[in-house]
Amino acid sequence: MRYARVLLDGRPVWGRVGRTEVHLLSGSPLDGAPDVLGVVPLAEALWLPPVVPPVFYAVGYNYPRHIEHAGAATPERPEVGYRASSALTGHRSPIVRPAEVTGRFEAEPELVAVIGRTVRHADHDEAREAVFGWTIGNDVSARTWQHQDRTFWRSKNSDTFKPMGPWIETDVDALAQTTTLRVNGEVRAEFPTGDMVFDPFDYIVEITRHITLHPGDVLWMGAEATCQLEPGDTVEVEISGIGVLSNPVHLEGNPS
């Protein structure tokens, strides 16, 4: 099943995504089994991030080739950071590069786990059961800012720097898929999605030793590769079995 959030008459509405339409729902599937209230043609859907997480967890250095390329040490245990939900934007919405950004402005294609139940002190079986479904993220980063600041407050958390979507897929073996990053239709990276140092369930076990996870929390799983983005580009992140997240890149103050 695929679930999304779309904009309807200026307000967000949950939907169940079909082949040609989005069935509008009375509430969140994270809260139960909502009723169907209507239908919007798929081609007319205005996509929002498929969930606005209570807490936004993010993983770094979780793919061996990324670690090797960065000259970093392989993590000895699963550790997470945090990102700002205000940085989220939806499928087909623009990534806006601030006018003062210089140097590397990069995309990172990521698998995202969406938590579906409250869980604490999970074992691996409980961690698997805690995942409601999977979506796609693009971890956009302004590298000069990343090196200038003590934290990632603007380099990774500026408005529109975290495209996510287009929907949540509940019926897929996410770790058996392939992740592809394209810019203007050209493949810039392709790698096995599950080729991770620690998988999502390892992280859920570790997180819930200390922190309660709640429905709607998200866990971004890191990337094997990055690529440069320029205003005017269109960047696509595809994870087979889930979908394609596509976003144009705009320069701040220039909407085209």
Tab-separated table of C-alpha atoms in Angstrom:
chain	number	residue	atom	x	y	z
A	1	MET	CA	0.000	0.000	0.000
A	2	ARG	CA	1.138	3.540	-0.740
A	3	TYR	CA	0.126	6.457	1.462
A	4	ALA	CA	0.779	10.132	0.786
A	5	ARG	CA	-0.177	13.604	1.886
A	6	VAL	CA	-1.510	15.986	-0.757
A	7	LEU	CA	-2.641	19.589	-0.747
A	8	LEU	CA	-6.377	20.011	-1.247
A	9	ASP	CA	-8.079	23.419	-1.044
A	10	GLY	CA	-5.082	24.770	0.842
A	11	ARG	CA	-4.969	22.056	3.488
A	12	PRO	CA	-3.036	18.777	3.842
A	13	VAL	CA	-5.021	15.573	3.329
A	14	TRP	CA	-3.873	11.954	3.638
A	15	GLY	CA	-4.397	9.748	0.614
A	16	ARG	CA	-4.008	6.161	-0.540
A	17	VAL	CA	-2.193	6.131	-3.871
A	18	GLY	CA	-3.536	3.977	-6.700
A	19	ARG	CA	-2.384	3.502	-10.293
A	20	THR	CA	-4.227	6.541	-11.659
A	21	GLU	CA	-5.712	8.288	-8.633
A	22	VAL	CA	-5.251	9.275	-5.008
A	23	HIS	CA	-8.071	8.154	-2.710
A	24	LEU	CA	-8.533	10.919	-0.135
A	25	LEU	CA	-8.733	9.687	3.466
A	26	SER	CA	-10.468	10.932	6.591
A	27	GLY	CA	-7.280	10.751	8.671
A	28	SER	CA	-3.810	9.316	9.041
A	29	PRO	CA	-3.223	5.601	8.407
A	30	LEU	CA	-0.756	5.796	11.291
A	31	ASP	CA	-3.769	6.197	13.583
A	32	GLY	CA	-5.882	3.333	12.247
A	33	ALA	CA	-8.034	2.621	9.200
A	34	PRO	CA	-9.410	5.916	7.841
A	35	ASP	CA	-12.406	6.163	5.543
A	36	VAL	CA	-12.196	7.138	1.865
A	37	LEU	CA	-13.764	10.563	1.272
A	38	GLY	CA	-13.042	11.191	-2.403
A	39	VAL	CA	-10.618	10.860	-5.293
A	40	VAL	CA	-8.063	13.101	-7.016
A	41	PRO	CA	-6.440	12.105	-10.339
A	42	LEU	CA	-2.814	11.165	-9.803
A	43	ALA	CA	-1.661	13.684	-12.416
A	44	GLU	CA	-3.346	16.509	-10.490
A	45	ALA	CA	-1.960	15.660	-7.043
A	46	LEU	CA	0.011	18.373	-5.243
A	47	TRP	CA	2.479	16.387	-3.183
A	48	LEU	CA	3.463	17.237	0.374
A	49	PRO	CA	6.093	15.415	2.453
A	50	PRO	CA	4.323	12.127	3.225
A	51	VAL	CA	4.694	12.680	6.954
A	52	VAL	CA	5.791	15.557	9.191
A	53	PRO	CA	7.789	13.721	11.850
A	54	PRO	CA	7.598	14.426	15.583
A	55	VAL	CA	11.348	13.655	15.572
A	56	PHE	CA	13.610	13.564	12.495
A	57	TYR	CA	16.544	11.163	12.965
A	58	ALA	CA	19.418	11.023	10.473
A	59	VAL	CA	22.331	8.647	9.971
A	60	GLY	CA	25.780	9.548	8.671
A	61	TYR	CA	28.639	7.419	7.306
A	62	ASN	CA	26.539	4.293	6.956
A	63	TYR	CA	27.765	3.031	3.552
A	64	PRO	CA	31.283	1.583	3.222
A	65	ARG	CA	32.130	3.366	-0.064
A	66	HIS	CA	31.024	6.735	1.347
A	67	ILE	CA	33.185	6.137	4.424
A	68	GLU	CA	36.165	5.186	2.254
A	69	HIS	CA	35.708	8.205	-0.025
A	70	ALA	CA	35.514	10.560	2.967
A	71	GLY	CA	38.524	8.991	4.664
A	72	ALA	CA	36.444	8.486	7.786
A	73	ALA	CA	36.487	5.717	10.356
A	74	THR	CA	33.853	3.007	10.131
A	75	PRO	CA	31.324	3.513	12.959
A	76	GLU	CA	31.602	0.969	15.747
A	77	ARG	CA	27.945	1.290	16.765
A	78	PRO	CA	24.763	2.881	15.392
A	79	GLU	CA	24.581	6.591	16.249
A	80	VAL	CA	22.082	9.155	14.984
A	81	GLY	CA	21.840	12.888	14.559
A	82	TYR	CA	18.819	15.130	14.132
A	83	ARG	CA	17.429	17.293	11.371
A	84	ALA	CA	14.778	20.003	11.292
A	85	SER	CA	11.297	19.090	10.071
A	86	SER	CA	11.043	22.667	8.774
A	87	ALA	CA	13.611	21.718	6.092
A	88	LEU	CA	11.211	19.200	4.529
A	89	THR	CA	9.637	19.749	1.139
A	90	GLY	CA	7.599	17.459	-1.102
A	91	HIS	CA	7.903	15.700	-4.430
A	92	ARG	CA	8.171	18.154	-7.361
A	93	SER	CA	8.636	21.159	-5.050
A	94	PRO	CA	11.782	23.215	-5.630
A	95	ILE	CA	15.014	22.920	-3.708
A	96	VAL	CA	16.032	26.541	-3.184
A	97	ARG	CA	19.764	27.285	-3.034
A	98	PRO	CA	20.319	30.399	-0.888
A	99	ALA	CA	21.947	33.238	-2.819
A	100	GLU	CA	24.946	33.373	-0.466
A	101	VAL	CA	25.801	29.669	-0.810
A	102	THR	CA	29.112	29.054	-2.583
A	103	GLY	CA	31.065	25.886	-3.282
A	104	ARG	CA	29.654	22.388	-3.173
A	105	PHE	CA	25.857	22.149	-3.043
A	106	GLU	CA	25.121	18.447	-3.073
A	107	ALA	CA	22.405	15.808	-3.131
A	108	GLU	CA	22.524	12.546	-1.175
A	109	PRO	CA	19.938	9.829	-1.999
A	110	GLU	CA	18.580	8.115	1.107
A	111	LEU	CA	16.167	5.409	2.202
A	112	VAL	CA	13.811	6.634	4.934
A	113	ALA	CA	12.088	4.426	7.521
A	114	VAL	CA	8.757	5.706	8.865
A	115	ILE	CA	7.919	4.537	12.377
A	116	GLY	CA	4.385	3.234	12.878
A	117	ARG	CA	4.128	2.445	16.583
A	118	THR	CA	5.385	3.576	19.968
A	119	VAL	CA	8.408	1.494	20.889
A	120	ARG	CA	11.017	1.420	23.658
A	121	HIS	CA	13.714	-1.185	24.399
A	122	ALA	CA	13.035	-2.943	21.094
A	123	ASP	CA	14.687	-6.162	20.047
A	124	HIS	CA	15.279	-6.765	16.328
A	125	ASP	CA	11.904	-8.404	15.760
A	126	GLU	CA	10.125	-5.519	17.491
A	127	ALA	CA	12.226	-3.066	15.490
A	128	ARG	CA	11.020	-4.614	12.235
A	129	GLU	CA	7.427	-4.487	13.420
A	130	ALA	CA	7.843	-0.819	14.381
A	131	VAL	CA	8.429	0.266	10.760
A	132	PHE	CA	5.162	1.341	9.130
A	133	GLY	CA	6.731	1.785	5.710
A	134	TRP	CA	9.459	3.351	3.606
A	135	THR	CA	9.906	6.559	1.671
A	136	ILE	CA	12.719	8.404	-0.107
A	137	GLY	CA	14.827	11.350	1.040
A	138	ASN	CA	17.312	13.698	-0.605
A	139	ASP	CA	19.783	15.038	1.964
A	140	VAL	CA	20.791	18.341	0.357
A	141	SER	CA	23.888	19.940	1.897
A	142	ALA	CA	25.762	23.241	1.535
A	143	ARG	CA	29.290	22.006	2.239
A	144	THR	CA	30.974	25.381	2.796
A	145	TRP	CA	28.481	26.154	5.534
A	146	GLN	CA	28.950	22.636	6.898
A	147	HIS	CA	32.663	23.331	7.412
A	148	GLN	CA	32.177	26.875	8.697
A	149	ASP	CA	29.644	26.174	11.446
A	150	ARG	CA	29.990	24.254	14.700
A	151	THR	CA	26.696	22.490	13.940
A	152	PHE	CA	24.724	21.617	10.803
A	153	TRP	CA	22.089	24.240	11.620
A	154	ARG	CA	22.026	25.858	8.156
A	155	SER	CA	24.101	23.517	5.953
A	156	LYS	CA	21.554	20.703	6.250
A	157	ASN	CA	18.514	22.338	7.835
A	158	SER	CA	17.760	25.352	5.643
A	159	ASP	CA	14.271	25.530	4.157
A	160	THR	CA	13.722	23.012	1.295
A	161	PHE	CA	17.024	21.158	1.966
A	162	LYS	CA	15.221	17.899	2.809
A	163	PRO	CA	12.912	16.717	-0.007
A	164	MET	CA	11.002	13.605	1.052
A	165	GLY	CA	8.407	11.498	-0.747
A	166	PRO	CA	6.506	11.031	-2.875
A	167	TRP	CA	4.701	8.516	-0.643
A	168	ILE	CA	5.161	5.834	2.011
A	169	GLU	CA	5.345	2.298	0.618
A	170	THR	CA	4.288	-0.349	3.150
A	171	ASP	CA	4.766	-3.516	1.062
A	172	VAL	CA	8.415	-3.693	0.037
A	173	ASP	CA	11.649	-5.320	1.188
A	174	ALA	CA	13.433	-1.979	1.228
A	175	LEU	CA	16.901	-3.393	1.840
A	176	ALA	CA	16.704	-5.589	-1.291
A	177	GLN	CA	16.270	-2.597	-3.636
A	178	THR	CA	18.556	-0.362	-5.730
A	179	THR	CA	19.022	3.363	-5.181
A	180	THR	CA	19.657	5.566	-8.238
A	181	LEU	CA	20.535	9.266	-8.283
A	182	ARG	CA	19.930	11.191	-11.523
A	183	VAL	CA	20.469	14.834	-12.471
A	184	ASN	CA	18.706	16.030	-15.639
A	185	GLY	CA	18.091	12.394	-16.541
A	186	GLU	CA	21.764	11.397	-16.258
A	187	VAL	CA	22.663	8.706	-13.731
A	188	ARG	CA	25.166	10.081	-11.223
A	189	ALA	CA	25.133	7.194	-8.741
A	190	GLU	CA	23.621	3.749	-8.330
A	191	PHE	CA	24.079	1.352	-5.425
A	192	PRO	CA	22.404	-1.479	-3.487
A	193	THR	CA	20.101	0.191	-0.971
A	194	GLY	CA	20.805	-2.380	1.728
A	195	ASP	CA	24.630	-2.231	1.531
A	196	MET	CA	24.813	-0.523	4.925
A	197	VAL	CA	27.140	-0.785	7.900
A	198	PHE	CA	24.107	-0.923	10.211
A	199	ASP	CA	20.578	-1.502	8.946
A	200	PRO	CA	17.488	0.445	10.079
A	201	PHE	CA	16.589	-2.183	12.663
A	202	ASP	CA	20.032	-1.951	14.280
A	203	TYR	CA	19.417	1.769	14.670
A	204	ILE	CA	15.923	1.311	16.074
A	205	VAL	CA	17.259	-1.145	18.664
A	206	GLU	CA	20.006	1.295	19.658
A	207	ILE	CA	17.787	4.398	19.704
A	208	THR	CA	15.097	2.755	21.801
A	209	ARG	CA	17.582	1.788	24.482
A	210	HIS	CA	17.412	5.448	25.483
A	211	ILE	CA	14.644	7.208	23.515
A	212	THR	CA	11.023	6.291	22.832
A	213	LEU	CA	10.120	6.228	19.148
A	214	HIS	CA	6.634	7.370	18.178
A	215	PRO	CA	4.385	6.953	15.122
A	216	GLY	CA	5.474	9.353	12.394
A	217	ASP	CA	9.106	9.611	13.476
A	218	VAL	CA	11.483	9.128	10.542
A	219	LEU	CA	14.961	7.666	10.245
A	220	TRP	CA	17.052	8.676	7.209
A	221	MET	CA	19.595	5.954	6.493
A	222	GLY	CA	22.503	7.745	4.815
A	223	ALA	CA	23.860	7.489	1.268
A	224	GLU	CA	26.694	5.817	-0.604
A	225	ALA	CA	27.325	8.752	-2.949
A	226	THR	CA	26.724	12.468	-3.486
A	227	CYS	CA	26.580	14.755	-6.512
A	228	GLN	CA	26.715	18.470	-7.245
A	229	LEU	CA	23.513	20.435	-7.917
A	230	GLU	CA	23.150	23.686	-9.830
A	231	PRO	CA	20.168	26.026	-10.262
A	232	GLY	CA	18.198	24.830	-13.263
A	233	ASP	CA	18.865	21.150	-12.565
A	234	THR	CA	16.216	18.556	-11.834
A	235	VAL	CA	17.360	15.914	-9.360
A	236	GLU	CA	15.707	12.503	-9.031
A	237	VAL	CA	16.187	9.869	-6.367
A	238	GLU	CA	14.722	6.494	-7.273
A	239	ILE	CA	14.534	3.483	-4.986
A	240	SER	CA	13.202	0.469	-6.847
A	241	GLY	CA	10.030	-0.885	-5.306
A	242	ILE	CA	9.253	2.468	-3.674
A	243	GLY	CA	9.200	5.205	-6.320
A	244	VAL	CA	10.903	8.334	-7.622
A	245	LEU	CA	11.395	11.602	-5.725
A	246	SER	CA	11.943	14.479	-8.168
A	247	ASN	CA	12.733	18.137	-7.440
A	248	PRO	CA	13.867	21.122	-9.510
A	249	VAL	CA	16.698	23.266	-8.162
A	250	HIS	CA	16.126	27.036	-8.018
A	251	LEU	CA	18.349	29.922	-6.993
A	252	GLU	CA	16.866	32.006	-4.193
A	253	GLY	CA	15.032	34.969	-5.697
A	254	ASN	CA	14.832	33.287	-9.107
A	255	PRO	CA	11.831	30.943	-9.360
A	256	SER	CA	12.883	29.359	-12.659
